Amino acid sequence: MMTATRLQETLAPYLTAPGQEKDGYLAFPITHPTEGLRANAHYFDHPEWAEEYLIYCHRSEPFKSRWQAATGDWTDKVVVDIGCGPGNIFATLQGKPKLLIGVDVAPGSLAFAAQQGYVPVLADATALPFTSGFADLVTLNATLHHCDDMQAVLAEAARLVKPGGLLITDHDPQLSAWNYKGMAKLLWNARLWYYNWIGHSFHKSNVQQEAALASEIHHKPGHGVTPELFQQTLEPAGFRVNLYPHNHEVGAEALQGVHGKAELKYRLGNLLSARNPDAKTSALSLMCVAQKRA
């Protein structure tokens, strides 16, 4: 792990101002910490919860296949992973980037990310401390729905991409699939008690469940990403935008237009909301692969 001074030297060509040297990461001022930002800092700073997230989330073969198809080879590239958490993307994909910067608001997660090979930076995703147009690849995986202002974060991420570079987002809930109605919404709310009862995933205790839910600001009925969010934010900034709705067990074929089939509980949610569960608009996630025009 690099010392903070070494981190400063490594990032100096790309910074708009020097960061504050902390134990193993560089910190930049967060001048307006929102309730949502504090919730994410709390959840992902917890060592046990952060490690669980690293081990179990976004580590599957379909995820790896889909992301490798979207990003291509990382060799000699400058990569910025916004909302990197404990480092799931690079832990799964691996590679030999020239520089791999991880941005998050939780020091505990940044410590895990540093172990994966990231240069860790604590900063507000709506006001990143980097110069414009320096990154070959900017990634936001399961990041936008954890942010209060998804459009502001997306626009700031786009600012970092160099001409010809890529911006990729994934694993944010697609609004049209998650906007449950009537009985589907009642079942969605009831799941919390059931998940807590069986110790499911990140719902093992009331404390962990409440912290996890507070961090997922836009992962609920009536919230989520839309095609318009990506098109209206990125196209005026000079990007060619390609969108790939998919269910989570779809690999590289997602980029060929295959969206796959959701689990029964999600299909039921769409049926009870009077929607076709096989429609692309009912796919759980909306992946965005955007290239900045040269």
CSV table of C-alpha atoms in Angstrom, one decimal:
chain,number,residue,atom,x,y,z
A,1,MET,CA,0.0,0.0,0.0
A,2,MET,CA,1.3,3.4,-0.9
A,3,THR,CA,2.0,6.1,1.6
A,4,ALA,CA,-0.3,9.2,1.4
A,5,THR,CA,2.7,11.3,0.2
A,6,ARG,CA,3.3,8.8,-2.6
A,7,LEU,CA,-0.3,8.9,-3.5
A,8,GLN,CA,-0.1,12.6,-3.8
A,9,GLU,CA,2.8,12.3,-6.1
A,10,THR,CA,1.2,9.7,-8.2
A,11,LEU,CA,-2.0,11.7,-8.7
A,12,ALA,CA,-0.4,15.2,-9.0
A,13,PRO,CA,-0.6,15.4,-12.8
A,14,TYR,CA,-4.4,14.9,-12.6
A,15,LEU,CA,-5.4,16.9,-9.5
A,16,THR,CA,-6.9,20.4,-9.5
A,17,ALA,CA,-5.6,20.8,-5.9
A,18,PRO,CA,-3.6,18.8,-3.4
A,19,GLY,CA,-5.5,16.4,-1.1
A,20,GLN,CA,-5.2,16.0,2.6
A,21,GLU,CA,-2.9,13.1,3.4
A,22,LYS,CA,-4.6,10.4,5.5
A,23,ASP,CA,-3.6,6.9,6.5
A,24,GLY,CA,-3.5,5.2,3.2
A,25,TYR,CA,-5.7,7.5,1.1
A,26,LEU,CA,-6.0,11.1,0.0
A,27,ALA,CA,-9.0,13.0,1.2
A,28,PHE,CA,-10.7,16.0,-0.4
A,29,PRO,CA,-13.2,18.4,1.2
A,30,ILE,CA,-16.9,17.4,1.2
A,31,THR,CA,-18.5,20.7,1.8
A,32,HIS,CA,-22.1,19.7,1.7
A,33,PRO,CA,-22.5,16.2,3.1
A,34,THR,CA,-26.1,15.1,2.6
A,35,GLU,CA,-28.0,12.5,4.6
A,36,GLY,CA,-27.6,10.1,1.8
A,37,LEU,CA,-23.8,10.6,1.6
A,38,ARG,CA,-23.5,10.1,5.3
A,39,ALA,CA,-25.5,6.9,5.0
A,40,ASN,CA,-23.2,5.5,2.4
A,41,ALA,CA,-20.1,6.5,4.4
A,42,HIS,CA,-21.6,4.7,7.4
A,43,TYR,CA,-22.5,1.5,5.7
A,44,PHE,CA,-19.4,1.0,3.5
A,45,ASP,CA,-17.1,2.1,6.3
A,46,HIS,CA,-18.2,-0.9,8.4
A,47,PRO,CA,-15.4,-3.5,8.0
A,48,GLU,CA,-17.6,-6.6,8.1
A,49,TRP,CA,-20.2,-5.2,5.7
A,50,ALA,CA,-17.7,-3.8,3.3
A,51,GLU,CA,-15.9,-7.2,3.2
A,52,GLU,CA,-19.2,-9.0,2.6
A,53,TYR,CA,-19.9,-6.7,-0.3
A,54,LEU,CA,-16.5,-7.3,-1.8
A,55,ILE,CA,-16.8,-11.1,-1.5
A,56,TYR,CA,-20.4,-11.5,-2.7
A,57,CYS,CA,-21.4,-8.6,-5.0
A,58,HIS,CA,-20.5,-8.2,-8.7
A,59,ARG,CA,-18.2,-11.2,-8.6
A,60,SER,CA,-20.1,-13.6,-10.9
A,61,GLU,CA,-19.0,-14.9,-14.3
A,62,PRO,CA,-21.8,-13.2,-16.2
A,63,PHE,CA,-20.8,-9.9,-14.6
A,64,LYS,CA,-17.2,-10.4,-15.6
A,65,SER,CA,-18.1,-11.4,-19.1
A,66,ARG,CA,-20.4,-8.4,-19.6
A,67,TRP,CA,-17.9,-5.9,-18.2
A,68,GLN,CA,-15.0,-7.3,-20.2
A,69,ALA,CA,-17.1,-7.0,-23.4
A,70,ALA,CA,-17.9,-3.4,-22.5
A,71,THR,CA,-14.5,-2.1,-21.4
A,72,GLY,CA,-12.1,-4.1,-23.4
A,73,ASP,CA,-8.5,-4.6,-22.2
A,74,TRP,CA,-7.4,-2.3,-19.4
A,75,THR,CA,-3.7,-2.5,-20.2
A,76,ASP,CA,-1.9,0.9,-19.9
A,77,LYS,CA,-5.2,2.7,-19.5
A,78,VAL,CA,-6.0,5.4,-16.9
A,79,VAL,CA,-9.1,4.3,-15.1
A,80,VAL,CA,-11.3,6.1,-12.6
A,81,ASP,CA,-13.8,4.0,-10.7
A,82,ILE,CA,-16.3,6.3,-9.0
A,83,GLY,CA,-18.1,4.7,-6.0
A,84,CYS,CA,-15.5,2.0,-6.1
A,85,GLY,CA,-16.5,0.6,-2.7
A,86,PRO,CA,-14.1,-2.1,-1.6
A,87,GLY,CA,-12.9,-2.6,-5.1
A,88,ASN,CA,-15.3,-5.1,-6.7
A,89,ILE,CA,-14.9,-4.3,-10.3
A,90,PHE,CA,-11.1,-4.7,-10.5
A,91,ALA,CA,-11.1,-7.6,-8.1
A,92,THR,CA,-13.3,-9.4,-10.6
A,93,LEU,CA,-11.9,-8.1,-13.9
A,94,GLN,CA,-8.2,-7.7,-13.1
A,95,GLY,CA,-5.8,-6.4,-15.7
A,96,LYS,CA,-2.8,-4.0,-15.9
A,97,PRO,CA,-4.0,-0.4,-16.1
A,98,LYS,CA,-1.5,2.4,-16.1
A,99,LEU,CA,-3.3,4.0,-13.3
A,100,LEU,CA,-6.4,2.8,-11.3
A,101,ILE,CA,-8.1,5.5,-9.2
A,102,GLY,CA,-10.9,4.5,-6.8
A,103,VAL,CA,-13.2,7.2,-5.4
A,104,ASP,CA,-15.5,6.6,-2.5
A,105,VAL,CA,-16.7,8.3,0.7
A,106,ALA,CA,-16.0,5.5,3.1
A,107,PRO,CA,-12.4,5.1,4.4
A,108,GLY,CA,-13.0,1.5,5.4
A,109,SER,CA,-14.0,0.5,1.8
A,110,LEU,CA,-11.0,2.5,0.4
A,111,ALA,CA,-8.7,0.4,2.6
A,112,PHE,CA,-10.1,-2.8,0.9
A,113,ALA,CA,-9.8,-1.1,-2.5
A,114,ALA,CA,-6.2,-0.2,-1.9
A,115,GLN,CA,-5.5,-3.9,-1.3
A,116,GLN,CA,-7.0,-4.7,-4.7
A,117,GLY,CA,-4.6,-2.2,-6.4
A,118,TYR,CA,-6.6,1.0,-6.4
A,119,VAL,CA,-5.1,4.5,-5.7
A,120,PRO,CA,-7.7,5.4,-3.1
A,121,VAL,CA,-9.3,8.9,-3.0
A,122,LEU,CA,-12.1,10.1,-0.6
A,123,ALA,CA,-14.1,12.8,-2.4
A,124,ASP,CA,-17.6,13.9,-3.3
A,125,ALA,CA,-18.7,12.4,-6.6
A,126,THR,CA,-20.5,15.7,-7.5
A,127,ALA,CA,-17.2,17.7,-7.2
A,128,LEU,CA,-14.3,15.5,-8.1
A,129,PRO,CA,-10.8,16.9,-7.5
A,130,PHE,CA,-9.5,16.0,-11.0
A,131,THR,CA,-8.7,17.8,-14.2
A,132,SER,CA,-11.0,17.3,-17.2
A,133,GLY,CA,-10.5,14.8,-20.0
A,134,PHE,CA,-7.7,12.7,-18.6
A,135,ALA,CA,-9.2,9.2,-18.2
A,136,ASP,CA,-9.4,6.5,-20.8
A,137,LEU,CA,-12.2,4.7,-18.8
A,138,VAL,CA,-14.5,6.0,-16.1
A,139,THR,CA,-16.7,3.4,-14.4
A,140,LEU,CA,-19.7,3.6,-12.1
A,141,ASN,CA,-21.0,0.2,-11.0
A,142,ALA,CA,-24.0,0.2,-8.7
A,143,THR,CA,-23.1,3.8,-7.9
A,144,LEU,CA,-25.7,6.2,-9.3
A,145,HIS,CA,-28.6,4.9,-7.2
A,146,HIS,CA,-26.5,5.4,-4.0
A,147,CYS,CA,-26.2,9.2,-4.9
A,148,ASP,CA,-28.7,11.9,-4.1
A,149,ASP,CA,-28.3,13.7,-7.5
A,150,MET,CA,-27.7,11.0,-10.1
A,151,GLN,CA,-27.5,13.4,-13.0
A,152,ALA,CA,-24.9,15.6,-11.3
A,153,VAL,CA,-22.7,12.6,-10.6
A,154,LEU,CA,-23.1,11.3,-14.1
A,155,ALA,CA,-22.2,14.7,-15.6
A,156,GLU,CA,-19.1,15.0,-13.3
A,157,ALA,CA,-18.0,11.5,-14.3
A,158,ALA,CA,-18.4,12.4,-18.0
A,159,ARG,CA,-16.1,15.5,-17.5
A,160,LEU,CA,-13.2,13.2,-16.7
A,161,VAL,CA,-13.3,11.2,-19.9
A,162,LYS,CA,-10.8,12.0,-22.7
A,163,PRO,CA,-11.9,12.1,-26.4
A,164,GLY,CA,-12.3,8.5,-27.5
A,165,GLY,CA,-12.6,7.3,-24.0
A,166,LEU,CA,-15.4,5.3,-22.4
A,167,LEU,CA,-17.9,5.9,-19.6
A,168,ILE,CA,-19.7,2.8,-18.3
A,169,THR,CA,-22.4,2.4,-15.7
A,170,ASP,CA,-24.2,-0.7,-14.6
A,171,HIS,CA,-26.3,-2.3,-11.9
A,172,ASP,CA,-28.5,0.7,-11.2
A,173,PRO,CA,-32.2,-0.2,-11.0
A,174,GLN,CA,-34.2,0.6,-14.2
A,175,LEU,CA,-37.1,2.7,-13.1
A,176,SER,CA,-39.6,1.1,-15.5
A,177,ALA,CA,-38.9,-2.4,-14.0
A,178,TRP,CA,-38.8,-1.4,-10.3
A,179,ASN,CA,-41.8,1.0,-10.2
A,180,TYR,CA,-44.1,-1.6,-8.5
A,181,LYS,CA,-47.8,-0.9,-8.1
A,182,GLY,CA,-50.6,-2.1,-5.9
A,183,MET,CA,-50.0,-5.6,-4.5
A,184,ALA,CA,-46.5,-5.7,-6.0
A,185,LYS,CA,-45.6,-2.7,-3.9
A,186,LEU,CA,-47.0,-4.3,-0.7
A,187,LEU,CA,-45.0,-7.4,-1.3
A,188,TRP,CA,-41.9,-5.3,-2.0
A,189,ASN,CA,-42.3,-3.7,1.4
A,190,ALA,CA,-43.1,-7.0,3.1
A,191,ARG,CA,-39.8,-8.5,1.9
A,192,LEU,CA,-37.9,-6.6,4.5
A,193,TRP,CA,-39.4,-8.5,7.4
A,194,TYR,CA,-39.0,-11.8,5.6
A,195,TYR,CA,-35.3,-11.2,4.6
A,196,ASN,CA,-34.5,-10.1,8.1
A,197,TRP,CA,-36.2,-13.3,9.5
A,198,ILE,CA,-34.2,-15.7,7.3
A,199,GLY,CA,-30.9,-13.7,7.6
A,200,HIS,CA,-30.8,-13.0,3.8
A,201,SER,CA,-27.8,-11.3,2.3
A,202,PHE,CA,-27.4,-7.8,3.8
A,203,HIS,CA,-30.4,-8.1,6.0
A,204,LYS,CA,-28.9,-10.3,8.8
A,205,SER,CA,-29.9,-7.8,11.5
A,206,ASN,CA,-32.1,-4.8,11.9
A,207,VAL,CA,-29.1,-2.6,12.2
A,208,GLN,CA,-27.5,-3.8,9.0
A,209,GLN,CA,-30.8,-3.8,7.1
A,210,GLU,CA,-31.6,-0.2,8.0
A,211,ALA,CA,-28.0,1.0,7.2
A,212,ALA,CA,-28.1,-0.8,3.8
A,213,LEU,CA,-31.5,0.6,2.8
A,214,ALA,CA,-30.5,4.1,3.8
A,215,SER,CA,-27.5,3.9,1.5
A,216,GLU,CA,-29.6,2.8,-1.6
A,217,ILE,CA,-31.3,6.2,-2.1
A,218,HIS,CA,-32.9,5.4,-5.5
A,219,HIS,CA,-33.5,1.7,-5.2
A,220,LYS,CA,-37.2,1.7,-4.4
A,221,PRO,CA,-40.5,1.9,-6.3
A,222,GLY,CA,-40.7,5.2,-8.1
A,223,HIS,CA,-36.9,5.6,-8.4
A,224,GLY,CA,-34.2,4.4,-10.7
A,225,VAL,CA,-32.4,5.2,-13.9
A,226,THR,CA,-34.0,5.9,-17.3
A,227,PRO,CA,-32.8,6.1,-20.9
A,228,GLU,CA,-33.5,9.8,-20.8
A,229,LEU,CA,-31.1,10.3,-17.8
A,230,PHE,CA,-28.2,9.0,-19.9
A,231,GLN,CA,-29.2,10.5,-23.2
A,232,GLN,CA,-30.0,14.0,-21.9
A,233,THR,CA,-26.8,14.1,-19.7
A,234,LEU,CA,-24.2,12.5,-22.0
A,235,GLU,CA,-25.2,13.3,-25.6
A,236,PRO,CA,-24.8,17.1,-25.1
A,237,ALA,CA,-21.4,16.4,-23.6
A,238,GLY,CA,-20.3,14.7,-26.8
A,239,PHE,CA,-20.9,11.1,-26.1
A,240,ARG,CA,-22.4,8.3,-28.2
A,241,VAL,CA,-24.7,6.6,-25.8
A,242,ASN,CA,-25.6,2.9,-26.0
A,243,LEU,CA,-28.0,1.4,-23.5
A,244,TYR,CA,-28.3,-2.3,-22.6
A,245,PRO,CA,-31.2,-3.4,-20.4
A,246,HIS,CA,-30.5,-6.7,-18.8
A,247,ASN,CA,-31.3,-9.1,-16.0
A,248,HIS,CA,-28.3,-9.9,-13.8
A,249,GLU,CA,-27.3,-13.3,-15.0
A,250,VAL,CA,-26.7,-12.1,-18.6
A,251,GLY,CA,-23.1,-11.9,-19.7
A,252,ALA,CA,-21.5,-10.4,-22.8
A,253,GLU,CA,-24.6,-11.2,-24.8
A,254,ALA,CA,-26.3,-8.2,-23.1
A,255,LEU,CA,-24.3,-6.0,-25.5
A,256,GLN,CA,-25.9,-7.9,-28.4
A,257,GLY,CA,-29.4,-7.0,-27.2
A,258,VAL,CA,-30.1,-10.1,-25.0
A,259,HIS,CA,-31.7,-9.0,-21.8
A,260,GLY,CA,-32.4,-12.5,-20.3
A,261,LYS,CA,-35.0,-13.6,-17.8
A,262,ALA,CA,-35.4,-12.2,-14.3
A,263,GLU,CA,-36.0,-14.4,-11.2
A,264,LEU,CA,-39.6,-15.4,-10.4
A,265,LYS,CA,-40.1,-12.8,-7.7
A,266,TYR,CA,-39.2,-9.9,-10.1
A,267,ARG,CA,-41.3,-11.3,-12.8
A,268,LEU,CA,-44.2,-11.6,-10.4
A,269,GLY,CA,-43.6,-7.9,-9.4
A,270,ASN,CA,-44.0,-6.8,-13.0
A,271,LEU,CA,-47.0,-9.0,-13.6
A,272,LEU,CA,-48.8,-7.6,-10.5
A,273,SER,CA,-47.9,-4.1,-11.8
A,274,ALA,CA,-49.7,-4.9,-15.1
A,275,ARG,CA,-46.4,-5.0,-17.1
A,276,ASN,CA,-44.9,-7.6,-19.4
A,277,PRO,CA,-42.1,-9.3,-17.4
A,278,ASP,CA,-40.3,-10.2,-20.7
A,279,ALA,CA,-40.1,-6.7,-22.0
A,280,LYS,CA,-36.8,-4.9,-22.1
A,281,THR,CA,-38.4,-2.2,-19.9
A,282,SER,CA,-38.9,-4.9,-17.3
A,283,ALA,CA,-35.2,-5.8,-17.2
A,284,LEU,CA,-33.7,-5.1,-13.7
A,285,SER,CA,-30.7,-3.0,-14.7
A,286,LEU,CA,-29.8,-0.5,-17.5
A,287,MET,CA,-26.2,-0.7,-18.5
A,288,CYS,CA,-24.8,2.4,-20.2
A,289,VAL,CA,-21.7,2.2,-22.5
A,290,ALA,CA,-20.9,5.8,-23.7
A,291,GLN,CA,-17.9,6.8,-25.9
A,292,LYS,CA,-16.8,10.4,-26.0
A,293,ARG,CA,-16.4,11.5,-29.6
A,294,ALA,CA,-12.8,12.2,-30.7
